CSV table of C-alpha atoms and ligand atoms in Angstrom, one decimal:
chain,number,residue,atom,x,y,z
A,1,UNK,CA,-20.5,13.3,-6.5
A,2,UNK,CA,-19.1,15.8,-8.5
A,3,UNK,CA,-15.9,15.2,-10.1
A,4,UNK,CA,-14.5,18.8,-10.8
A,5,UNK,CA,-11.1,19.3,-10.4
A,6,UNK,CA,-9.8,20.6,-6.8
A,7,UNK,CA,-9.6,24.5,-6.9
A,8,UNK,CA,-7.2,25.9,-4.6
A,9,UNK,CA,-10.0,28.4,-3.5
A,10,UNK,CA,-12.4,25.8,-2.6
A,11,UNK,CA,-13.1,26.4,1.1
A,12,UNK,CA,-12.1,23.0,2.1
A,13,UNK,CA,-8.8,22.9,0.8
A,14,UNK,CA,-8.2,26.4,2.4
A,15,UNK,CA,-9.2,24.4,5.8
A,16,UNK,CA,-6.8,21.4,5.4
A,17,UNK,CA,-4.0,22.9,7.0
A,18,UNK,CA,-5.8,23.4,9.9
A,19,UNK,CA,-7.3,20.1,10.1
A,20,UNK,CA,-3.8,18.6,9.4
A,21,UNK,CA,-2.5,20.5,12.5
A,22,UNK,CA,-5.4,19.1,14.8
A,23,UNK,CA,-4.4,15.6,13.6
A,24,UNK,CA,-0.6,16.4,13.8
A,25,UNK,CA,-1.2,16.8,17.6
A,26,UNK,CA,-1.5,13.0,17.7
A,27,UNK,CA,1.8,12.1,16.5
A,28,UNK,CA,3.3,12.2,20.1
A,29,UNK,CA,0.9,9.5,21.0
A,30,UNK,CA,2.0,7.1,18.4
A,31,UNK,CA,5.2,4.8,17.9
A,32,UNK,CA,7.5,4.7,15.0
A,33,UNK,CA,8.1,1.1,13.8
A,34,UNK,CA,11.3,-0.2,14.9
A,35,UNK,CA,11.4,-4.1,14.3
A,36,UNK,CA,12.9,-3.2,11.0
A,37,UNK,CA,15.6,-1.1,12.6
A,38,UNK,CA,16.2,1.4,9.9
A,39,UNK,CA,12.6,2.6,10.0
A,40,UNK,CA,13.2,3.8,13.6
A,41,UNK,CA,15.0,6.8,12.1
A,42,UNK,CA,11.8,8.2,10.7
A,43,UNK,CA,10.5,11.7,12.4
A,44,UNK,CA,8.2,10.9,15.0
A,45,UNK,CA,6.0,14.0,14.4
A,46,UNK,CA,5.9,14.4,10.8
A,47,UNK,CA,2.5,14.5,8.8
A,48,UNK,CA,2.1,15.0,5.3
A,49,UNK,CA,-0.9,14.6,2.5
A,50,UNK,CA,-1.1,15.0,-1.1
A,51,UNK,CA,-4.5,14.9,-2.9
A,52,UNK,CA,-4.5,14.7,-6.7
A,53,UNK,CA,-7.3,15.4,-9.2
A,54,UNK,CA,-7.7,13.8,-12.6
A,55,UNK,CA,-6.0,16.7,-14.3
A,56,UNK,CA,-2.9,16.4,-12.1
A,57,UNK,CA,-3.8,19.2,-10.0
A,58,UNK,CA,-4.3,19.0,-6.2
A,59,UNK,CA,-3.5,20.0,-2.9
A,60,UNK,CA,-0.6,19.3,-0.2
A,61,UNK,CA,-0.2,20.0,3.2
A,62,UNK,CA,2.5,19.3,6.2
A,63,UNK,CA,5.4,17.4,5.4
A,64,UNK,CA,4.5,15.8,2.0
A,65,UNK,CA,8.2,16.6,0.6
A,66,UNK,CA,9.8,13.7,3.1
A,67,UNK,CA,10.6,10.4,1.4
A,68,UNK,CA,9.5,7.0,3.1
A,69,UNK,CA,9.4,3.4,1.9
A,70,UNK,CA,6.1,1.8,0.9
A,71,UNK,CA,6.3,-1.4,2.9
A,72,UNK,CA,2.9,-3.1,2.8
A,73,UNK,CA,1.5,-0.5,0.2
A,74,UNK,CA,3.5,-2.2,-2.2
A,75,UNK,CA,1.6,-5.3,-1.8
A,76,UNK,CA,-1.7,-3.8,-3.6
A,77,UNK,CA,0.6,-3.1,-6.8
A,78,UNK,CA,2.5,-6.6,-6.6
A,79,UNK,CA,-0.8,-8.1,-6.6
A,80,UNK,CA,-1.9,-6.3,-9.6
A,81,UNK,CA,1.1,-7.4,-11.5
A,82,UNK,CA,1.0,-11.0,-10.5
A,83,UNK,CA,-2.9,-11.0,-11.8
A,84,UNK,CA,-1.8,-9.3,-14.9
A,85,UNK,CA,1.1,-11.9,-15.3
A,86,UNK,CA,-0.9,-15.0,-14.2
A,87,UNK,CA,-4.6,-14.5,-14.4
A,88,UNK,CA,-7.2,-14.8,-11.4
A,89,UNK,CA,-6.9,-18.9,-11.4
A,90,UNK,CA,-3.3,-19.1,-10.7
A,91,UNK,CA,-3.4,-16.4,-8.2
A,92,UNK,CA,-6.1,-17.6,-6.3
A,93,UNK,CA,-5.6,-21.0,-6.1
A,94,UNK,CA,-2.1,-19.9,-3.9
A,95,UNK,CA,-3.7,-17.0,-2.1
A,96,UNK,CA,-7.3,-16.5,-0.5
A,97,UNK,CA,-9.4,-13.7,-0.3
A,98,UNK,CA,-10.5,-13.4,3.3
A,99,UNK,CA,-9.4,-11.1,6.3
A,100,UNK,CA,-7.7,-13.0,9.2
A,101,UNK,CA,-8.0,-11.1,12.2
A,102,UNK,CA,-4.5,-12.1,13.1
A,103,UNK,CA,-1.4,-9.8,13.0
A,104,UNK,CA,0.0,-9.0,9.5
A,105,UNK,CA,3.1,-11.1,10.1
A,106,UNK,CA,1.0,-14.1,11.7
A,107,UNK,CA,1.6,-17.8,10.6
A,108,UNK,CA,-1.0,-19.1,12.9
A,109,UNK,CA,-3.7,-20.0,10.2
A,110,UNK,CA,-1.1,-21.7,7.8
A,111,UNK,CA,-1.2,-24.6,10.0
A,112,UNK,CA,-4.5,-24.4,11.4
A,113,UNK,CA,-6.7,-24.0,8.5
A,114,UNK,CA,-6.8,-26.5,5.3
A,115,UNK,CA,-5.6,-25.9,2.7
A,116,UNK,CA,-2.5,-24.0,4.2
A,117,UNK,CA,-2.6,-21.2,1.9
A,118,UNK,CA,-2.3,-17.5,3.1
A,119,UNK,CA,-5.6,-15.8,3.8
A,120,UNK,CA,-5.0,-12.9,1.6
A,121,UNK,CA,-2.5,-11.1,-0.5
A,122,UNK,CA,-2.1,-8.2,2.0
A,123,UNK,CA,-0.5,-10.1,4.9
A,124,UNK,CA,3.0,-10.9,4.6
A,125,UNK,CA,2.4,-14.4,3.9
A,126,UNK,CA,0.3,-13.8,1.0
A,127,UNK,CA,2.3,-10.8,-0.5
A,128,UNK,CA,5.4,-13.4,-0.2
A,129,UNK,CA,3.6,-16.0,-2.3
A,130,UNK,CA,2.5,-13.1,-4.9
A,131,UNK,CA,6.3,-12.1,-5.1
A,132,UNK,CA,7.1,-15.7,-6.2
A,133,UNK,CA,4.2,-15.3,-8.7
A,134,UNK,CA,5.7,-12.2,-10.5
A,135,UNK,CA,7.0,-12.9,-13.8
A,136,UNK,CA,10.7,-12.7,-14.8
A,137,UNK,CA,13.9,-14.9,-14.8
A,138,UNK,CA,15.3,-14.9,-11.5
A,139,UNK,CA,15.0,-12.3,-8.6
A,140,UNK,CA,16.8,-9.5,-10.1
A,141,UNK,CA,14.4,-9.6,-13.4
A,142,UNK,CA,11.2,-9.8,-11.0
A,143,UNK,CA,12.4,-7.0,-8.9
A,144,UNK,CA,13.3,-4.8,-11.8
A,145,UNK,CA,10.0,-5.6,-13.5
A,146,UNK,CA,8.1,-4.8,-10.2
A,147,UNK,CA,10.2,-1.2,-9.9
A,148,UNK,CA,9.3,-0.4,-13.5
A,149,UNK,CA,5.7,-0.8,-13.0
A,150,UNK,CA,5.5,1.1,-9.9
A,151,UNK,CA,7.5,3.7,-11.8
A,152,UNK,CA,5.0,3.7,-14.6
A,153,UNK,CA,1.8,3.9,-12.2
A,154,UNK,CA,3.5,6.7,-10.1
A,155,UNK,CA,4.6,8.7,-13.4
A,156,UNK,CA,8.2,8.8,-12.0
A,157,UNK,CA,11.3,7.5,-13.3
A,158,UNK,CA,13.4,8.1,-10.2
A,159,UNK,CA,11.5,5.8,-7.7
A,160,UNK,CA,14.3,3.6,-6.4
A,161,UNK,CA,14.9,0.9,-3.6
A,162,UNK,CA,16.0,2.1,-0.2
A,163,UNK,CA,19.0,0.0,0.2
A,164,UNK,CA,19.4,0.8,3.6
A,165,UNK,CA,15.9,-0.3,4.5
A,166,UNK,CA,16.1,-3.2,2.1
A,167,UNK,CA,19.4,-4.5,4.1
A,168,UNK,CA,17.8,-3.5,7.5
A,169,UNK,CA,14.9,-5.6,6.6
A,170,UNK,CA,16.8,-8.6,5.2
A,171,UNK,CA,18.7,-8.8,8.2
A,172,UNK,CA,15.9,-8.8,10.5
A,173,UNK,CA,13.4,-10.9,8.8
A,174,UNK,CA,13.4,-14.2,10.8
A,175,UNK,CA,9.7,-14.3,10.9
A,176,UNK,CA,9.3,-13.6,7.2
A,177,UNK,CA,11.8,-16.3,6.7
A,178,UNK,CA,10.4,-19.1,8.6
A,179,UNK,CA,7.0,-18.2,7.0
A,180,UNK,CA,8.4,-18.5,3.6
A,181,UNK,CA,10.2,-21.9,4.4
A,182,UNK,CA,6.6,-22.9,6.0
A,183,UNK,CA,4.7,-22.1,2.9
A,184,UNK,CA,7.3,-24.0,0.6
A,185,UNK,CA,7.1,-27.2,2.8
A,186,UNK,CA,2.9,-26.6,2.3
A,187,UNK,CA,3.7,-26.6,-1.4
A,188,UNK,CA,2.3,-23.1,-2.0
A,189,UNK,CA,5.8,-21.2,-2.6
A,190,UNK,CA,7.8,-22.7,-5.3
A,191,UNK,CA,11.4,-21.7,-6.1
A,192,UNK,CA,14.2,-20.6,-3.7
A,193,UNK,CA,13.1,-18.9,-0.6
A,194,UNK,CA,15.8,-16.5,-0.6
A,195,UNK,CA,15.3,-15.3,-3.9
A,196,UNK,CA,11.5,-14.8,-3.3
A,197,UNK,CA,12.2,-12.7,-0.2
A,198,UNK,CA,14.6,-10.6,-2.0
A,199,UNK,CA,11.9,-9.5,-4.3
A,200,UNK,CA,9.7,-9.0,-1.5
A,201,UNK,CA,12.1,-7.2,0.5
A,202,UNK,CA,13.0,-5.1,-2.4
A,203,UNK,CA,9.4,-4.1,-3.2
A,204,UNK,CA,8.6,-3.2,0.5
A,205,UNK,CA,11.5,-0.8,0.4
A,206,UNK,CA,10.6,1.4,-2.9
A,207,UNK,CA,11.2,4.8,-1.7
A,208,UNK,CA,8.2,7.3,-2.5
A,209,UNK,CA,6.7,10.6,-1.3
A,210,UNK,CA,3.0,11.3,-0.8
A,211,UNK,CA,2.8,12.7,-4.5
A,212,UNK,CA,3.9,9.1,-5.9
A,213,UNK,CA,1.3,7.5,-3.8
A,214,UNK,CA,-1.4,9.9,-4.8
A,215,UNK,CA,-0.7,9.4,-8.5
A,216,UNK,CA,-0.7,5.7,-7.9
A,217,UNK,CA,-3.9,5.7,-6.1
A,218,UNK,CA,-5.3,7.9,-8.9
A,219,UNK,CA,-4.8,5.0,-11.3
A,220,UNK,CA,-6.8,3.1,-8.9
A,221,UNK,CA,-9.3,5.8,-8.6
A,222,UNK,CA,-10.2,5.7,-12.4
A,223,UNK,CA,-10.3,1.8,-12.5
A,224,UNK,CA,-6.8,1.2,-14.0
A,225,UNK,CA,-6.3,4.0,-16.2
A,226,UNK,CA,-4.3,7.1,-15.8
A,227,UNK,CA,-6.6,10.0,-16.0
A,228,UNK,CA,-3.9,12.4,-16.8
A,229,UNK,CA,-2.3,10.7,-19.6
A,230,UNK,CA,-5.3,8.7,-20.6
A,231,UNK,CA,-3.3,5.4,-20.4
A,232,UNK,CA,-4.6,2.2,-19.4
A,233,UNK,CA,-2.2,0.3,-17.1
A,234,UNK,CA,-4.2,-2.1,-15.4
A,235,UNK,CA,-7.6,-3.9,-16.5
A,236,UNK,CA,-10.5,-2.7,-14.4
A,237,UNK,CA,-11.5,-6.3,-13.3
A,238,UNK,CA,-8.0,-6.4,-11.3
A,239,UNK,CA,-8.4,-3.0,-9.8
A,240,UNK,CA,-11.7,-4.2,-8.6
A,241,UNK,CA,-10.1,-7.1,-6.7
A,242,UNK,CA,-7.4,-5.0,-5.5
A,243,UNK,CA,-9.8,-2.3,-4.2
A,244,UNK,CA,-11.8,-4.7,-2.4
A,245,UNK,CA,-8.8,-6.2,-0.8
A,246,UNK,CA,-7.9,-2.7,0.4
A,247,UNK,CA,-11.3,-2.3,2.0
A,248,UNK,CA,-11.6,-5.5,3.8
A,249,UNK,CA,-7.9,-6.1,4.8
A,250,UNK,CA,-5.9,-2.9,3.5
A,251,UNK,CA,-5.7,-1.2,7.1
A,252,UNK,CA,-4.7,-4.4,9.2
A,253,UNK,CA,-7.0,-5.5,11.9
A,254,UNK,CA,-8.6,-1.7,11.7
A,255,UNK,CA,-10.0,-2.5,8.3
A,256,UNK,CA,-13.5,-2.8,9.6
A,257,UNK,CA,-13.1,0.5,11.8
A,258,UNK,CA,-11.5,2.4,9.0
A,259,UNK,CA,-14.4,1.4,6.6
A,260,UNK,CA,-16.9,2.7,9.4
A,261,UNK,CA,-15.2,6.0,10.0
A,262,UNK,CA,-13.6,6.8,6.6
A,263,UNK,CA,-15.4,4.5,4.1
A,264,UNK,CA,-12.5,4.4,1.5
A,265,UNK,CA,-10.3,1.7,-0.1
A,266,UNK,CA,-6.9,2.1,1.7
A,267,UNK,CA,-3.4,0.5,2.2
A,268,UNK,CA,-1.0,1.6,4.9
A,269,UNK,CA,2.3,0.5,5.7
A,270,UNK,CA,4.7,0.0,8.7
A,271,UNK,CA,6.8,2.8,7.5
A,272,UNK,CA,3.6,5.4,8.2
A,273,UNK,CA,2.4,5.7,4.3
A,274,UNK,CA,-1.1,5.7,3.6
A,275,UNK,CA,-2.6,5.3,-0.1
A,276,UNK,CA,-6.3,5.7,-0.4
A,277,UNK,CA,-8.6,6.9,-3.1
A,278,UNK,CA,-11.9,8.4,-3.6
A,279,UNK,CA,-13.2,6.6,-6.9
A,280,UNK,CA,-13.6,8.7,-9.9
A,281,UNK,CA,-12.3,11.7,-8.1
A,282,UNK,CA,-9.0,11.8,-6.1
A,283,UNK,CA,-5.8,9.6,-5.5
A,284,UNK,CA,-4.3,10.4,-2.1
A,285,UNK,CA,-1.2,9.9,-0.2
A,286,UNK,CA,-0.5,10.5,3.4
A,287,UNK,CA,2.6,10.2,5.4
A,288,UNK,CA,2.7,10.1,9.3
A,289,UNK,CA,5.3,7.7,10.7
A,290,UNK,CA,4.0,7.5,14.3
A,291,UNK,CA,1.7,4.5,14.5
A,292,UNK,CA,-1.3,3.6,16.6
A,293,UNK,CA,-1.3,0.0,18.2
A,294,UNK,CA,-2.9,-1.4,15.0
A,295,UNK,CA,0.0,-0.2,13.1
A,296,UNK,CA,-1.7,2.2,11.0
A,297,UNK,CA,-0.5,6.1,11.1
A,298,UNK,CA,-2.1,7.7,14.0
A,299,UNK,CA,-2.3,11.2,12.7
A,300,UNK,CA,-3.0,9.9,9.0
A,301,UNK,CA,-5.7,7.9,10.1
A,302,UNK,CA,-7.2,10.8,12.1
A,303,UNK,CA,-6.9,13.3,9.2
A,304,UNK,CA,-8.5,10.9,6.6
A,305,UNK,CA,-11.3,10.5,9.1
A,306,UNK,CA,-11.5,14.3,9.2
A,307,UNK,CA,-11.7,14.6,5.7
A,308,UNK,CA,-14.2,12.0,4.9
A,309,UNK,CA,-16.6,13.4,7.5
A,310,UNK,CA,-16.2,17.0,6.4
A,311,UNK,CA,-16.4,16.2,2.7
A,312,UNK,CA,-18.8,13.3,2.9
A,313,UNK,CA,-16.3,10.9,1.1
A,314,UNK,CA,-17.4,7.5,2.4
A,315,UNK,CA,-18.7,4.9,0.0
A,316,UNK,CA,-21.1,3.3,2.3
B,1,LIG,N1,8.2,-5.3,4.9
B,1,LIG,C1,7.3,-5.3,6.0
B,1,LIG,C2,7.6,-6.8,6.6
B,1,LIG,O1,7.6,-7.6,5.8
B,1,LIG,C3,6.0,-4.7,5.7
B,1,LIG,C4,5.2,-4.8,6.9
B,1,LIG,C5,4.0,-4.0,6.6
B,1,LIG,O2,4.2,-2.6,6.3
B,1,LIG,O3,2.8,-4.1,6.9
B,1,LIG,O4,7.5,-7.0,7.6
């Protein structure tokens, strides 16, 4: 694969608006998430993309100026922080490495399978355990360290927690609360459930734009080193782990389908964001809040499929 920077005159970058328009037509067939009430306010027909290259240049199309919360996309980066804080042994004693085939917020297997640890760090149960492993004295410090880590990777000091979404999730999180108590009873989660969940709700509610996701993805595309500043933020081994989880579990129960149709490591969130990357080349952020039945941005997935097919991006 060639790794030359994106040139705005490249034929494909000129085609991007056309491809985006074709994908955007699907928005009306999707559904905006509403189980966290605040998320239901998102604009159903929005679709935006930012593709960033190693020089920080790139191309954008559509509604990429809109802000949205990271939701599950944040789980990739809390996993990385927890690995950096604790090392692999401690993390993987408490969280597994396998896809579940269940919903992202299911607690079914915690009881059915021994030991009762979450199957992987990208489902809610796993991400809640990961939140408990982030270093810091108390929930405020853990949440602050997480925010600072995300700001560093996005190269954006202005990233903030969207407090409306945070409160909305905290008020409607019966399932996540029950899961956390269950995990504590299993001896997997230590500490106060409310404190751990507070860290979790805050990192899910960090507000970004497509450009922020693209920059964070770019660090993963270059194995933990920001190619624009040359600064290494994450050890290569941990990025390798995170990218593998993105391939096997990043797109909920459509991860296999996405691997076949798009063929790139990716993580999506219920607010409609998708973070993906072309290794050694691009970091990509997509926003499209209308979701398909599997919980992924319906238009966003379609657009990535078009790009991957047209530009032969699949790794497989
Ligand atoms: N904060 C959301 C939850 O816990 C994240 C879900 C997601 O984006 O998959 O339900």
